[in-house]
Amino acid sequence: MPPIISVQGLNKTYASGFEALKNLDLDINTGEIFALLGPNGAGKTTLISIICGIANPTRGTVTADGHDILTDFRQARAKIGLVPQELATDAFETVWATVNFSRGLFGKAPNPAHLEKILRQLSLWDKRNSKIKALSGGMKRRVMIAKALSHEPKILFLDEPTAGVDVELRRDMWEMVRGLREQGVTIILTTHYIEEAEEMADRIGVISNGEIILVEEKTALMRKLGKKQLTLSLREPLANVPDSLAAMPLTLSEDGRELNYNFDTEQEHSGISELLKELDSQGVEFRDLRTRESSLEDIFVGLVHGQ
Ligand SMILES: Nc1ncnc2c1ncn2[C@@H]1O[C@H](COP(=O)(O)OP(=O)(O)OP(=O)(O)O)[C@@H](O)[C@H]1O
Ligand SMILES: [Mg+2]
């Protein structure tokens, strides 16, 4: 199947001269949940804005469901729902009017049954006659999602969907996003909650300084870059790692009281038994040991800083 979104050689230089996207290539597969991760200012919103036709590219091409976003803008845009990072709704309109109007903008015939379904899914049905200004922040965010879904898009962009959303509601939103994927909607989300990507995404893309530095299946990424660390709390502090252990991936804490041993989760042979034997023969005693596995967060921080 061809990618549902294809970005090729995309460049964005803002009027200020700042180059926010640098020759970026990215394909999004039909039906996947793709998490775009990157530090503040990396270019996530810029990329999404271009795909959704809110900002103009300086160079490069983008197609959405086969439609060029510049030459075939209306067709491309009709396939896309966008939940923007910044809330933007008319405070004095009701929830129902807002969502209904949004559907109309895409030239779709009214469909109260569809709107009722999404408002119920988002627990907004009881609020349908409330003015937006009378809603809480989390409810406003859900209205933005309802708006984005009003015209039955095949592709949904969620730019920081759960910023400022409480834990319970966040779980509900994850549930809803999964439900949408089951209905065949392709979802691209950005988030600063790495656990959200870890929980939800099929694939992860990492963007930094306007460049995609990695795209990988989540499970493969965690397997490949995942590390385990064994920490030994020593009985007596060491001044340095013993010479006979110098070849091993060991580091000593600053106070000399903890010895850290890094190993690969992929590796068949961890080397731990050799390490323990060698420590024993050197007379290095430890009083406690613990292991920890890296999370997607560790991997992400390592990637962005190691660039
Ligand atoms: N309209 C604009 N004019 C000039 N520079 C801009 C404009 N919009 C964004 N930028 C710059 O482009 C870079 C990327 O911004 P963008 O909003 O895409 O980042 P982001 O990855 O979405 O960050 P965040 O995680 O904070 O939302 C930043 O350095 C930002 O200052
Ligand atoms: Mg952003």
Short mmCIF file of N, CA, C and O in Angstrom, two decimals, residues 45-167:
data_model
loop_
_atom_site.label_atom_id
_atom_site.label_comp_id
_atom_site.label_asym_id
_atom_site.label_seq_id
_atom_site.Cartn_x
_atom_site.Cartn_y
_atom_site.Cartn_z
N THR A 45 5.21 21.27 14.96
CA THR A 45 4.02 22.03 14.57
C THR A 45 4.18 22.61 13.17
O THR A 45 3.24 22.64 12.39
N THR A 46 5.38 23.01 12.83
CA THR A 46 5.64 23.54 11.49
C THR A 46 5.34 22.47 10.44
O THR A 46 4.65 22.73 9.45
N LEU A 47 5.80 21.27 10.68
CA LEU A 47 5.57 20.17 9.74
C LEU A 47 4.07 19.90 9.59
O LEU A 47 3.54 19.81 8.48
N ILE A 48 3.39 19.81 10.73
CA ILE A 48 1.95 19.53 10.70
C ILE A 48 1.21 20.67 10.01
O ILE A 48 0.31 20.45 9.19
N SER A 49 1.61 21.90 10.29
CA SER A 49 0.94 23.06 9.69
C SER A 49 1.07 23.04 8.18
O SER A 49 0.13 23.41 7.46
N ILE A 50 2.21 22.64 7.69
CA ILE A 50 2.39 22.58 6.24
C ILE A 50 1.51 21.49 5.65
O ILE A 50 0.79 21.72 4.67
N ILE A 51 1.53 20.32 6.26
CA ILE A 51 0.72 19.21 5.71
C ILE A 51 -0.77 19.60 5.70
O ILE A 51 -1.50 19.26 4.79
N CYS A 52 -1.17 20.36 6.72
CA CYS A 52 -2.58 20.73 6.83
C CYS A 52 -2.91 22.03 6.09
O CYS A 52 -4.02 22.54 6.19
N GLY A 53 -1.93 22.60 5.41
CA GLY A 53 -2.20 23.77 4.59
C GLY A 53 -2.30 25.09 5.34
O GLY A 53 -2.82 26.07 4.83
N ILE A 54 -1.78 25.11 6.56
CA ILE A 54 -1.84 26.35 7.35
C ILE A 54 -0.60 27.20 7.09
O ILE A 54 -0.63 28.41 7.17
N ALA A 55 0.50 26.53 6.78
CA ALA A 55 1.74 27.25 6.45
C ALA A 55 2.20 26.76 5.08
O ALA A 55 1.90 25.63 4.68
N ASN A 56 2.90 27.62 4.36
CA ASN A 56 3.40 27.24 3.04
C ASN A 56 4.80 26.67 3.13
O ASN A 56 5.64 27.20 3.84
N PRO A 57 5.05 25.62 2.36
CA PRO A 57 6.43 25.11 2.33
C PRO A 57 7.31 26.05 1.51
O PRO A 57 6.82 26.74 0.62
N THR A 58 8.57 26.07 1.83
CA THR A 58 9.51 26.85 1.02
C THR A 58 9.95 26.02 -0.18
O THR A 58 10.08 26.53 -1.29
N ARG A 59 10.12 24.72 0.06
CA ARG A 59 10.51 23.76 -0.99
C ARG A 59 9.97 22.40 -0.62
O ARG A 59 9.72 22.12 0.54
N GLY A 60 9.82 21.55 -1.63
CA GLY A 60 9.45 20.16 -1.36
C GLY A 60 8.00 19.86 -1.69
O GLY A 60 7.23 20.77 -2.01
N THR A 61 7.65 18.58 -1.63
CA THR A 61 6.28 18.18 -1.94
C THR A 61 5.70 17.33 -0.82
O THR A 61 6.42 16.63 -0.11
N VAL A 62 4.38 17.45 -0.68
CA VAL A 62 3.65 16.64 0.29
C VAL A 62 2.38 16.15 -0.40
O VAL A 62 1.68 16.94 -1.04
N THR A 63 2.09 14.85 -0.26
CA THR A 63 0.79 14.35 -0.70
C THR A 63 0.08 13.73 0.49
O THR A 63 0.71 13.13 1.37
N ALA A 64 -1.26 13.91 0.50
CA ALA A 64 -2.10 13.30 1.52
C ALA A 64 -3.15 12.47 0.79
O ALA A 64 -3.91 13.02 -0.01
N ASP A 65 -3.13 11.19 1.03
CA ASP A 65 -4.03 10.25 0.34
C ASP A 65 -3.97 10.46 -1.18
O ASP A 65 -5.00 10.46 -1.86
N GLY A 66 -2.77 10.68 -1.65
CA GLY A 66 -2.56 10.81 -3.09
C GLY A 66 -2.75 12.21 -3.65
O GLY A 66 -2.47 12.46 -4.82
N HIS A 67 -3.22 13.14 -2.81
CA HIS A 67 -3.47 14.50 -3.31
C HIS A 67 -2.34 15.44 -2.90
O HIS A 67 -1.99 15.52 -1.72
N ASP A 68 -1.83 16.17 -3.87
CA ASP A 68 -0.79 17.15 -3.58
C ASP A 68 -1.39 18.27 -2.73
O ASP A 68 -2.45 18.81 -3.07
N ILE A 69 -0.73 18.62 -1.64
CA ILE A 69 -1.32 19.61 -0.73
C ILE A 69 -1.33 21.02 -1.31
O ILE A 69 -2.02 21.90 -0.80
N LEU A 70 -0.57 21.27 -2.37
CA LEU A 70 -0.60 22.60 -2.97
C LEU A 70 -1.52 22.65 -4.19
O LEU A 70 -2.42 23.48 -4.26
N THR A 71 -1.31 21.72 -5.12
CA THR A 71 -2.08 21.78 -6.38
C THR A 71 -3.47 21.19 -6.22
O THR A 71 -4.35 21.44 -7.04
N ASP A 72 -3.67 20.40 -5.17
CA ASP A 72 -4.94 19.71 -4.99
C ASP A 72 -5.39 19.91 -3.54
O ASP A 72 -5.78 18.97 -2.84
N PHE A 73 -5.30 21.16 -3.12
CA PHE A 73 -5.44 21.49 -1.70
C PHE A 73 -6.75 21.02 -1.07
O PHE A 73 -6.77 20.39 -0.03
N ARG A 74 -7.88 21.32 -1.76
CA ARG A 74 -9.18 21.00 -1.16
C ARG A 74 -9.36 19.51 -0.91
O ARG A 74 -9.82 19.09 0.16
N GLN A 75 -8.98 18.72 -1.91
CA GLN A 75 -9.11 17.26 -1.80
C GLN A 75 -8.22 16.74 -0.68
O GLN A 75 -8.62 15.88 0.11
N ALA A 76 -6.99 17.28 -0.64
CA ALA A 76 -6.04 16.82 0.39
C ALA A 76 -6.58 17.19 1.77
O ALA A 76 -6.64 16.34 2.68
N ARG A 77 -7.00 18.44 1.91
CA ARG A 77 -7.42 18.93 3.22
C ARG A 77 -8.66 18.21 3.74
O ARG A 77 -8.82 18.00 4.95
N ALA A 78 -9.54 17.82 2.81
CA ALA A 78 -10.78 17.14 3.21
C ALA A 78 -10.50 15.78 3.85
O ALA A 78 -11.32 15.26 4.61
N LYS A 79 -9.33 15.22 3.57
CA LYS A 79 -8.97 13.91 4.12
C LYS A 79 -8.40 14.02 5.53
O LYS A 79 -8.15 13.03 6.20
N ILE A 80 -8.12 15.27 5.93
CA ILE A 80 -7.35 15.49 7.16
C ILE A 80 -8.18 16.16 8.25
O ILE A 80 -8.90 17.12 7.98
N GLY A 81 -8.06 15.64 9.46
CA GLY A 81 -8.57 16.33 10.63
C GLY A 81 -7.39 16.81 11.45
O GLY A 81 -6.39 16.09 11.58
N LEU A 82 -7.47 18.02 11.95
CA LEU A 82 -6.34 18.57 12.73
C LEU A 82 -6.82 19.05 14.08
O LEU A 82 -7.76 19.84 14.19
N VAL A 83 -6.17 18.55 15.12
CA VAL A 83 -6.36 19.09 16.46
C VAL A 83 -5.11 19.90 16.76
O VAL A 83 -4.05 19.35 17.03
N PRO A 84 -5.22 21.24 16.63
CA PRO A 84 -4.01 22.06 16.75
C PRO A 84 -3.52 22.16 18.19
O PRO A 84 -4.26 21.89 19.13
N GLN A 85 -2.26 22.54 18.30
CA GLN A 85 -1.64 22.69 19.62
C GLN A 85 -2.31 23.82 20.39
O GLN A 85 -2.54 23.73 21.58
N GLU A 86 -2.59 24.91 19.67
CA GLU A 86 -3.22 26.06 20.31
C GLU A 86 -4.72 25.94 20.14
O GLU A 86 -5.21 25.75 19.03
N LEU A 87 -5.46 26.11 21.23
CA LEU A 87 -6.91 26.04 21.14
C LEU A 87 -7.42 27.23 20.35
O LEU A 87 -7.00 28.35 20.58
N ALA A 88 -8.29 26.97 19.40
CA ALA A 88 -8.84 28.06 18.60
C ALA A 88 -10.30 27.78 18.31
O ALA A 88 -10.63 27.03 17.40
N THR A 89 -11.16 28.33 19.12
CA THR A 89 -12.60 28.18 18.86
C THR A 89 -13.28 29.49 19.23
O THR A 89 -12.72 30.32 19.94
N ASP A 90 -14.50 29.64 18.74
CA ASP A 90 -15.28 30.81 19.07
C ASP A 90 -15.93 30.60 20.43
O ASP A 90 -16.82 29.76 20.59
N ALA A 91 -15.50 31.37 21.41
CA ALA A 91 -15.93 31.16 22.79
C ALA A 91 -17.44 31.30 22.99
O ALA A 91 -18.00 30.74 23.91
N PHE A 92 -18.07 32.06 22.11
CA PHE A 92 -19.49 32.36 22.34
C PHE A 92 -20.45 31.42 21.61
O PHE A 92 -21.65 31.54 21.74
N GLU A 93 -19.89 30.48 20.86
CA GLU A 93 -20.72 29.49 20.18
C GLU A 93 -20.94 28.28 21.09
O GLU A 93 -20.16 28.03 22.00
N THR A 94 -21.98 27.52 20.79
CA THR A 94 -22.19 26.29 21.54
C THR A 94 -21.32 25.18 20.94
O THR A 94 -20.81 25.31 19.82
N VAL A 95 -21.18 24.13 21.70
CA VAL A 95 -20.41 22.97 21.25
C VAL A 95 -21.02 22.44 19.94
O VAL A 95 -20.30 22.23 18.95
N TRP A 96 -22.31 22.26 19.94
CA TRP A 96 -22.97 21.69 18.76
C TRP A 96 -22.74 22.56 17.53
O TRP A 96 -22.34 22.07 16.46
N ALA A 97 -22.96 23.87 17.67
CA ALA A 97 -22.81 24.78 16.52
C ALA A 97 -21.38 24.75 16.00
O ALA A 97 -21.14 24.75 14.79
N THR A 98 -20.43 24.71 16.92
CA THR A 98 -19.01 24.72 16.54
C THR A 98 -18.68 23.50 15.68
O THR A 98 -18.05 23.61 14.63
N VAL A 99 -19.12 22.35 16.15
CA VAL A 99 -18.76 21.10 15.48
C VAL A 99 -19.52 20.99 14.15
O VAL A 99 -18.96 20.59 13.12
N ASN A 100 -20.76 21.39 14.17
CA ASN A 100 -21.59 21.34 12.97
C ASN A 100 -21.05 22.27 11.88
O ASN A 100 -20.95 21.91 10.70
N PHE A 101 -20.64 23.47 12.31
CA PHE A 101 -20.10 24.46 11.38
C PHE A 101 -18.81 23.93 10.74
O PHE A 101 -18.58 24.06 9.55
N SER A 102 -17.99 23.31 11.58
CA SER A 102 -16.72 22.80 11.10
C SER A 102 -16.92 21.78 9.99
O SER A 102 -16.23 21.79 8.96
N ARG A 103 -17.90 20.89 10.17
CA ARG A 103 -18.22 19.91 9.14
C ARG A 103 -18.62 20.61 7.83
O ARG A 103 -18.17 20.24 6.75
N GLY A 104 -19.45 21.65 7.99
CA GLY A 104 -19.92 22.40 6.82
C GLY A 104 -18.78 23.03 6.04
O GLY A 104 -18.83 23.13 4.81
N LEU A 105 -17.72 23.43 6.75
CA LEU A 105 -16.57 24.06 6.08
C LEU A 105 -15.96 23.14 5.03
O LEU A 105 -15.33 23.60 4.08
N PHE A 106 -16.10 21.84 5.24
CA PHE A 106 -15.53 20.90 4.28
C PHE A 106 -16.53 20.49 3.21
O PHE A 106 -16.33 19.53 2.48
N GLY A 107 -17.66 21.22 3.17
CA GLY A 107 -18.65 20.97 2.13
C GLY A 107 -19.40 19.67 2.30
O GLY A 107 -19.96 19.14 1.35
N LYS A 108 -19.38 19.15 3.54
CA LYS A 108 -20.10 17.89 3.78
C LYS A 108 -21.54 18.19 4.20
O LYS A 108 -21.78 19.14 4.95
N ALA A 109 -22.48 17.36 3.74
CA ALA A 109 -23.88 17.52 4.13
C ALA A 109 -24.01 17.30 5.63
O ALA A 109 -23.25 16.52 6.21
N PRO A 110 -24.97 17.99 6.28
CA PRO A 110 -25.15 17.79 7.73
C PRO A 110 -25.39 16.31 8.04
O PRO A 110 -26.01 15.61 7.26
N ASN A 111 -24.85 15.89 9.18
CA ASN A 111 -25.05 14.50 9.59
C ASN A 111 -25.12 14.46 11.11
O ASN A 111 -24.13 14.16 11.79
N PRO A 112 -26.31 14.82 11.65
CA PRO A 112 -26.45 14.90 13.10
C PRO A 112 -26.09 13.59 13.81
O PRO A 112 -25.54 13.62 14.90
N ALA A 113 -26.37 12.47 13.15
CA ALA A 113 -26.08 11.18 13.80
C ALA A 113 -24.58 11.01 14.00
O ALA A 113 -24.13 10.53 15.05
N HIS A 114 -23.80 11.41 13.00
CA HIS A 114 -22.33 11.31 13.13
C HIS A 114 -21.83 12.23 14.25
O HIS A 114 -21.00 11.84 15.07
N LEU A 115 -22.35 13.45 14.25
CA LEU A 115 -21.91 14.40 15.29
C LEU A 115 -22.29 13.89 16.68
O LEU A 115 -21.50 14.01 17.63
N GLU A 116 -23.48 13.33 16.78
CA GLU A 116 -23.90 12.79 18.08
C GLU A 116 -22.94 11.68 18.52
O GLU A 116 -22.51 11.63 19.68
N LYS A 117 -22.57 10.84 17.59
CA LYS A 117 -21.67 9.73 17.91
C LYS A 117 -20.33 10.25 18.46
O LYS A 117 -19.86 9.80 19.51
N ILE A 118 -19.75 11.23 17.76
CA ILE A 118 -18.44 11.69 18.24
C ILE A 118 -18.57 12.48 19.56
O ILE A 118 -17.73 12.36 20.43
N LEU A 119 -19.64 13.23 19.71
CA LEU A 119 -19.80 13.97 20.97
C LEU A 119 -20.01 12.99 22.13
O LEU A 119 -19.49 13.21 23.23
N ARG A 120 -20.71 11.91 21.87
CA ARG A 120 -20.89 10.91 22.93
C ARG A 120 -19.56 10.23 23.26
O ARG A 120 -19.21 10.07 24.41
N GLN A 121 -18.81 9.87 22.20
CA GLN A 121 -17.50 9.23 22.39
C GLN A 121 -16.59 10.10 23.24
O GLN A 121 -15.77 9.61 24.01
N LEU A 122 -16.71 11.40 23.06
CA LEU A 122 -15.82 12.33 23.75
C LEU A 122 -16.45 12.85 25.05
O LEU A 122 -15.94 13.79 25.65
N SER A 123 -17.52 12.22 25.48
CA SER A 123 -18.24 12.63 26.69
C SER A 123 -18.60 14.12 26.66
O SER A 123 -18.44 14.84 27.66
N LEU A 124 -19.03 14.58 25.52
CA LEU A 124 -19.41 15.98 25.38
C LEU A 124 -20.90 16.13 25.08
O LEU A 124 -21.40 17.24 24.93
N TRP A 125 -21.61 15.00 25.01
CA TRP A 125 -23.01 15.06 24.60
C TRP A 125 -23.82 15.94 25.54
O TRP A 125 -24.62 16.76 25.10
N ASP A 126 -23.56 15.79 26.84
CA ASP A 126 -24.32 16.59 27.82
C ASP A 126 -24.00 18.08 27.71
O ASP A 126 -24.73 18.91 28.22
N LYS A 127 -22.89 18.37 27.07
CA LYS A 127 -22.45 19.77 26.98
C LYS A 127 -22.77 20.37 25.63
O LYS A 127 -22.30 21.47 25.32
N ARG A 128 -23.52 19.66 24.81
CA ARG A 128 -23.68 20.11 23.42
C ARG A 128 -24.29 21.50 23.30
O ARG A 128 -24.01 22.22 22.35
N ASN A 129 -25.11 21.90 24.29
CA ASN A 129 -25.73 23.22 24.21
C ASN A 129 -25.00 24.28 25.04
O ASN A 129 -25.46 25.41 25.14
N SER A 130 -23.87 23.88 25.61
CA SER A 130 -23.09 24.86 26.39
C SER A 130 -22.23 25.70 25.47
O SER A 130 -21.74 25.21 24.45
N LYS A 131 -22.02 26.94 25.88
CA LYS A 131 -21.09 27.78 25.13
C LYS A 131 -19.66 27.32 25.47
O LYS A 131 -19.38 26.89 26.59
N ILE A 132 -18.78 27.44 24.48
CA ILE A 132 -17.40 26.98 24.66
C ILE A 132 -16.75 27.64 25.88
O ILE A 132 -16.04 27.01 26.65
N LYS A 133 -17.03 28.93 26.07
CA LYS A 133 -16.37 29.65 27.18
C LYS A 133 -16.75 29.09 28.54
O LYS A 133 -16.06 29.33 29.53
N ALA A 134 -17.87 28.34 28.59
CA ALA A 134 -18.30 27.78 29.87
C ALA A 134 -17.68 26.40 30.13
O ALA A 134 -18.01 25.75 31.12
N LEU A 135 -16.79 25.95 29.26
CA LEU A 135 -16.19 24.62 29.43
C LEU A 135 -14.84 24.71 30.11
O LEU A 135 -14.16 25.74 30.04
N SER A 136 -14.44 23.61 30.72
CA SER A 136 -13.10 23.54 31.31
C SER A 136 -12.08 23.34 30.19
O SER A 136 -12.44 23.04 29.05
N GLY A 137 -10.81 23.51 30.55
CA GLY A 137 -9.74 23.38 29.55
C GLY A 137 -9.74 22.02 28.86
O GLY A 137 -9.60 21.93 27.64
N GLY A 138 -9.91 20.97 29.66
CA GLY A 138 -9.91 19.62 29.09
C GLY A 138 -11.11 19.40 28.17
O GLY A 138 -10.99 18.73 27.14
N MET A 139 -12.24 19.99 28.52
CA MET A 139 -13.43 19.87 27.67
C MET A 139 -13.21 20.62 26.36
O MET A 139 -13.59 20.14 25.29
N LYS A 140 -12.58 21.80 26.44
CA LYS A 140 -12.30 22.57 25.22
C LYS A 140 -11.43 21.75 24.27
O LYS A 140 -11.61 21.75 23.06
N ARG A 141 -10.47 21.07 24.87
CA ARG A 141 -9.58 20.25 24.05
C ARG A 141 -10.37 19.14 23.35
O ARG A 141 -10.14 18.82 22.19
N ARG A 142 -11.33 18.58 24.07
CA ARG A 142 -12.16 17.54 23.46
C ARG A 142 -13.05 18.11 22.35
O ARG A 142 -13.31 17.42 21.37
N VAL A 143 -13.47 19.36 22.53
CA VAL A 143 -14.25 20.00 21.45
C VAL A 143 -13.38 20.12 20.19
O VAL A 143 -13.85 19.89 19.08
N MET A 144 -12.10 20.42 20.41
CA MET A 144 -11.20 20.52 19.26
C MET A 144 -11.10 19.19 18.52
O MET A 144 -10.99 19.13 17.30
N ILE A 145 -11.12 18.12 19.31
CA ILE A 145 -11.05 16.79 18.69
C ILE A 145 -12.35 16.51 17.93
O ILE A 145 -12.33 16.03 16.79
N ALA A 146 -13.47 16.86 18.56
CA ALA A 146 -14.77 16.65 17.89
C ALA A 146 -14.81 17.43 16.58
O ALA A 146 -15.26 16.92 15.54
N LYS A 147 -14.31 18.67 16.61
CA LYS A 147 -14.27 19.49 15.40
C LYS A 147 -13.45 18.80 14.31
O LYS A 147 -13.86 18.73 13.16
N ALA A 148 -12.29 18.28 14.74
CA ALA A 148 -11.39 17.66 13.76
C ALA A 148 -12.00 16.41 13.14
O ALA A 148 -11.65 16.03 12.02
N LEU A 149 -12.91 15.77 13.89
CA LEU A 149 -13.51 14.53 13.39
C LEU A 149 -14.84 14.76 12.68
O LEU A 149 -15.44 13.83 12.15
N SER A 150 -15.28 16.02 12.68
CA SER A 150 -16.64 16.31 12.21
C SER A 150 -16.85 15.93 10.74
O SER A 150 -17.94 15.56 10.34
N HIS A 151 -15.80 16.02 9.93
CA HIS A 151 -15.97 15.75 8.49
C HIS A 151 -15.45 14.37 8.11
O HIS A 151 -15.15 14.11 6.95
N GLU A 152 -15.35 13.48 9.12
CA GLU A 152 -14.96 12.08 8.88
C GLU A 152 -13.65 11.93 8.12
O GLU A 152 -13.59 11.29 7.06
N PRO A 153 -12.57 12.52 8.65
CA PRO A 153 -11.28 12.46 7.95
C PRO A 153 -10.66 11.05 8.02
O PRO A 153 -10.95 10.29 8.94
N LYS A 154 -9.80 10.76 7.06
CA LYS A 154 -9.07 9.48 7.05
C LYS A 154 -7.76 9.59 7.82
O LYS A 154 -7.14 8.60 8.16
N ILE A 155 -7.34 10.85 7.99
CA ILE A 155 -6.06 11.11 8.64
C ILE A 155 -6.32 12.11 9.77
O ILE A 155 -6.99 13.12 9.55
N LEU A 156 -5.80 11.80 10.94
CA LEU A 156 -6.01 12.72 12.06
C LEU A 156 -4.67 13.14 12.65
O LEU A 156 -3.85 12.30 13.03
N PHE A 157 -4.45 14.45 12.70
CA PHE A 157 -3.26 14.98 13.36
C PHE A 157 -3.64 15.47 14.75
O PHE A 157 -4.60 16.25 14.90
N LEU A 158 -2.89 15.04 15.72
CA LEU A 158 -3.12 15.49 17.10
C LEU A 158 -1.82 16.13 17.59
O LEU A 158 -0.83 15.44 17.84
N ASP A 159 -1.82 17.47 17.65
CA ASP A 159 -0.60 18.17 18.07
C ASP A 159 -0.71 18.42 19.57
O ASP A 159 -1.43 19.31 20.01
N GLU A 160 -0.02 17.62 20.34
CA GLU A 160 -0.06 17.70 21.81
C GLU A 160 -1.49 17.55 22.34
O GLU A 160 -1.98 18.43 23.07
N PRO A 161 -2.14 16.45 22.02
CA PRO A 161 -3.56 16.34 22.37
C PRO A 161 -3.82 16.30 23.87
O PRO A 161 -4.90 16.69 24.31
N THR A 162 -2.85 15.85 24.63
CA THR A 162 -3.16 15.63 26.05
C THR A 162 -2.44 16.60 26.97
O THR A 162 -2.40 16.39 28.17
N ALA A 163 -1.89 17.69 26.40
CA ALA A 163 -1.28 18.71 27.25
C ALA A 163 -2.39 19.32 28.11
O ALA A 163 -3.43 19.72 27.58
N GLY A 164 -2.20 19.33 29.40
CA GLY A 164 -3.20 19.93 30.28
C GLY A 164 -4.45 19.08 30.48
O GLY A 164 -5.47 19.59 30.91
N VAL A 165 -4.36 17.81 30.14
CA VAL A 165 -5.51 16.92 30.31
C VAL A 165 -5.22 15.98 31.48
O VAL A 165 -4.12 15.46 31.59
N ASP A 166 -6.21 15.78 32.35
CA ASP A 166 -5.92 14.95 33.53
C ASP A 166 -5.74 13.47 33.16
O ASP A 166 -6.08 13.04 32.06
N VAL A 167 -5.16 12.74 34.10
CA VAL A 167 -4.73 11.37 33.83
C VAL A 167 -5.87 10.50 33.31
O VAL A 167 -5.71 9.76 32.34
#
